[in-house]
């Protein structure tokens, strides 16, 4: 599979939306309706909202392809696809729950920095485990992401430890 502008655009949109999540959750917690919600309640509320909103969108965008695929598949393939989709959903559910728990422990900015670093390291681990090729450009991308996360952590720690500047009032006496 090669690079495509559409793929890059959709990947960028996906990452943008991913980075917006902690800010949206923080805003929800500050809203009167969400202020009494704990993390688990917010997670299930978001999950239910997404479960209701996504099927019509998927049917609109992919409906014809889905219909053709179901129509041409045999029973064994349909069952295998259903099982795979179910397992994927279960793993995604736990992934999303873990993400929400991490979001509750970090600031929105720290979360947006931290998760791509973890994803980059998981990409390396999965590539090695599944035997996918991992070239120089991929390695540079992972190193850039990881290095950026490290630098952010280092600078944030240095800023917290730096004493606040003191100012002398200038009352005109020289």
GROMACS .gro file of C-alpha atoms in nm:
model
  174
    1UNK     CA    1   0.000   0.000   0.000
    2UNK     CA    2   0.142   0.332  -0.102
    3UNK     CA    3   0.094   0.689   0.010
    4UNK     CA    4  -0.219   0.870  -0.105
    5UNK     CA    5  -0.325   1.229  -0.044
    6UNK     CA    6  -0.671   1.111   0.067
    7UNK     CA    7  -0.516   0.871   0.315
    8UNK     CA    8  -0.291   1.145   0.451
    9UNK     CA    9  -0.588   1.382   0.484
   10UNK     CA   10  -0.802   1.126   0.666
   11UNK     CA   11  -0.509   1.030   0.893
   12UNK     CA   12  -0.457   1.398   0.975
   13UNK     CA   13  -0.828   1.441   1.049
   14UNK     CA   14  -0.820   1.133   1.269
   15UNK     CA   15  -0.524   1.262   1.468
   16UNK     CA   16  -0.680   1.607   1.498
   17UNK     CA   17  -1.001   1.456   1.637
   18UNK     CA   18  -0.799   1.231   1.868
   19UNK     CA   19  -0.615   1.532   2.010
   20UNK     CA   20  -0.943   1.720   2.059
   21UNK     CA   21  -1.089   1.448   2.283
   22UNK     CA   22  -0.919   1.545   2.610
   23UNK     CA   23  -1.018   1.908   2.562
   24UNK     CA   24  -1.380   1.808   2.495
   25UNK     CA   25  -1.388   1.582   2.802
   26UNK     CA   26  -1.242   1.862   3.015
   27UNK     CA   27  -1.506   2.102   2.881
   28UNK     CA   28  -1.779   1.847   2.954
   29UNK     CA   29  -1.658   1.809   3.313
   30UNK     CA   30  -1.675   2.188   3.358
   31UNK     CA   31  -2.029   2.204   3.216
   32UNK     CA   32  -2.310   2.191   3.473
   33UNK     CA   33  -2.447   1.870   3.321
   34UNK     CA   34  -2.110   1.694   3.327
   35UNK     CA   35  -1.968   1.833   3.651
   36UNK     CA   36  -2.119   1.551   3.860
   37UNK     CA   37  -2.013   1.278   3.616
   38UNK     CA   38  -1.723   1.054   3.703
   39UNK     CA   39  -1.488   0.916   3.436
   40UNK     CA   40  -1.687   0.595   3.393
   41UNK     CA   41  -2.014   0.782   3.338
   42UNK     CA   42  -1.851   1.013   3.084
   43UNK     CA   43  -1.698   0.714   2.905
   44UNK     CA   44  -2.031   0.533   2.875
   45UNK     CA   45  -2.212   0.853   2.773
   46UNK     CA   46  -1.960   0.915   2.494
   47UNK     CA   47  -1.971   0.548   2.391
   48UNK     CA   48  -2.352   0.549   2.368
   49UNK     CA   49  -2.352   0.876   2.172
   50UNK     CA   50  -2.095   0.737   1.927
   51UNK     CA   51  -2.282   0.407   1.897
   52UNK     CA   52  -2.596   0.593   1.798
   53UNK     CA   53  -2.427   0.842   1.564
   54UNK     CA   54  -2.187   0.618   1.373
   55UNK     CA   55  -2.413   0.354   1.210
   56UNK     CA   56  -2.609   0.604   0.997
   57UNK     CA   57  -2.283   0.769   0.888
   58UNK     CA   58  -2.122   0.435   0.802
   59UNK     CA   59  -2.430   0.325   0.608
   60UNK     CA   60  -2.434   0.652   0.418
   61UNK     CA   61  -2.064   0.637   0.330
   62UNK     CA   62  -2.007   0.261   0.298
   63UNK     CA   63  -2.360   0.119   0.261
   64UNK     CA   64  -2.336   0.006  -0.102
   65UNK     CA   65  -1.995  -0.157  -0.051
   66UNK     CA   66  -2.121  -0.328   0.263
   67UNK     CA   67  -2.430  -0.458   0.089
   68UNK     CA   68  -2.225  -0.599  -0.201
   69UNK     CA   69  -1.976  -0.762   0.035
   70UNK     CA   70  -2.251  -0.930   0.239
   71UNK     CA   71  -2.435  -1.039  -0.073
   72UNK     CA   72  -2.128  -1.203  -0.225
   73UNK     CA   73  -1.995  -1.368   0.094
   74UNK     CA   74  -2.062  -1.723   0.199
   75UNK     CA   75  -2.195  -1.811   0.544
   76UNK     CA   76  -1.854  -1.915   0.681
   77UNK     CA   77  -1.697  -1.584   0.578
   78UNK     CA   78  -1.985  -1.386   0.730
   79UNK     CA   79  -1.949  -1.566   1.063
   80UNK     CA   80  -1.570  -1.517   1.064
   81UNK     CA   81  -1.616  -1.148   0.979
   82UNK     CA   82  -1.873  -1.106   1.255
   83UNK     CA   83  -1.642  -1.272   1.511
   84UNK     CA   84  -1.347  -1.056   1.399
   85UNK     CA   85  -1.560  -0.740   1.415
   86UNK     CA   86  -1.691  -0.836   1.759
   87UNK     CA   87  -1.341  -0.901   1.896
   88UNK     CA   88  -1.217  -0.576   1.742
   89UNK     CA   89  -1.504  -0.392   1.912
   90UNK     CA   90  -1.424  -0.548   2.249
   91UNK     CA   91  -1.056  -0.450   2.219
   92UNK     CA   92  -1.153  -0.103   2.102
   93UNK     CA   93  -1.388  -0.066   2.399
   94UNK     CA   94  -1.107  -0.144   2.645
   95UNK     CA   95  -0.867   0.077   2.450
   96UNK     CA   96  -1.109   0.369   2.473
   97UNK     CA   97  -1.171   0.308   2.843
   98UNK     CA   98  -0.796   0.297   2.912
   99UNK     CA   99  -0.754   0.620   2.714
  100UNK     CA  100  -1.022   0.791   2.922
  101UNK     CA  101  -0.856   0.678   3.245
  102UNK     CA  102  -0.523   0.816   3.122
  103UNK     CA  103  -0.696   1.140   3.016
  104UNK     CA  104  -0.828   1.183   3.370
  105UNK     CA  105  -0.473   1.161   3.507
  106UNK     CA  106  -0.302   1.402   3.265
  107UNK     CA  107  -0.359   1.753   3.143
  108UNK     CA  108  -0.508   1.772   2.791
  109UNK     CA  109  -0.176   1.891   2.647
  110UNK     CA  110   0.026   1.621   2.822
  111UNK     CA  111  -0.221   1.358   2.702
  112UNK     CA  112  -0.195   1.486   2.343
  113UNK     CA  113   0.185   1.462   2.363
  114UNK     CA  114   0.206   1.134   2.555
  115UNK     CA  115  -0.024   0.912   2.347
  116UNK     CA  116   0.150   0.955   2.008
  117UNK     CA  117   0.478   0.860   2.173
  118UNK     CA  118   0.324   0.542   2.311
  119UNK     CA  119   0.165   0.470   1.973
  120UNK     CA  120   0.498   0.517   1.796
  121UNK     CA  121   0.663   0.266   2.028
  122UNK     CA  122   0.375   0.022   1.979
  123UNK     CA  123   0.411   0.055   1.603
  124UNK     CA  124   0.773  -0.053   1.636
  125UNK     CA  125   0.682  -0.344   1.864
  126UNK     CA  126   0.399  -0.461   1.636
  127UNK     CA  127   0.614  -0.425   1.325
  128UNK     CA  128   0.882  -0.644   1.478
  129UNK     CA  129   0.633  -0.897   1.617
  130UNK     CA  130   0.434  -0.932   1.293
  131UNK     CA  131   0.744  -0.926   1.074
  132UNK     CA  132   0.657  -0.612   0.880
  133UNK     CA  133   0.937  -0.418   0.722
  134UNK     CA  134   1.051  -0.115   0.915
  135UNK     CA  135   1.260   0.115   0.699
  136UNK     CA  136   1.475   0.418   0.764
  137UNK     CA  137   1.193   0.668   0.707
  138UNK     CA  138   0.969   0.481   0.954
  139UNK     CA  139   1.250   0.475   1.207
  140UNK     CA  140   1.306   0.850   1.164
  141UNK     CA  141   0.935   0.913   1.220
  142UNK     CA  142   0.932   0.710   1.540
  143UNK     CA  143   1.251   0.877   1.666
  144UNK     CA  144   1.109   1.223   1.588
  145UNK     CA  145   0.786   1.148   1.774
  146UNK     CA  146   0.963   0.990   2.070
  147UNK     CA  147   1.222   1.268   2.082
  148UNK     CA  148   0.950   1.532   2.074
  149UNK     CA  149   0.771   1.365   2.363
  150UNK     CA  150   1.095   1.346   2.561
  151UNK     CA  151   1.179   1.711   2.492
  152UNK     CA  152   0.828   1.819   2.595
  153UNK     CA  153   0.862   1.628   2.924
  154UNK     CA  154   1.210   1.769   2.986
  155UNK     CA  155   1.106   2.130   2.916
  156UNK     CA  156   0.786   2.096   3.123
  157UNK     CA  157   0.983   1.964   3.421
  158UNK     CA  158   1.241   2.244   3.385
  159UNK     CA  159   0.965   2.508   3.371
  160UNK     CA  160   0.802   2.372   3.686
  161UNK     CA  161   1.134   2.376   3.874
  162UNK     CA  162   1.233   2.724   3.756
  163UNK     CA  163   1.181   2.992   4.019
  164UNK     CA  164   0.933   3.260   3.934
  165UNK     CA  165   1.091   3.593   3.843
  166UNK     CA  166   1.075   3.860   4.107
  167UNK     CA  167   1.016   4.218   4.017
  168UNK     CA  168   1.108   4.520   4.221
  169UNK     CA  169   0.853   4.790   4.221
  170UNK     CA  170   0.972   5.111   4.067
  171UNK     CA  171   0.834   5.377   4.297
  172UNK     CA  172   1.056   5.651   4.159
  173UNK     CA  173   1.323   5.642   4.430
  174UNK     CA  174   1.674   5.626   4.285
   0.00000   0.00000   0.00000
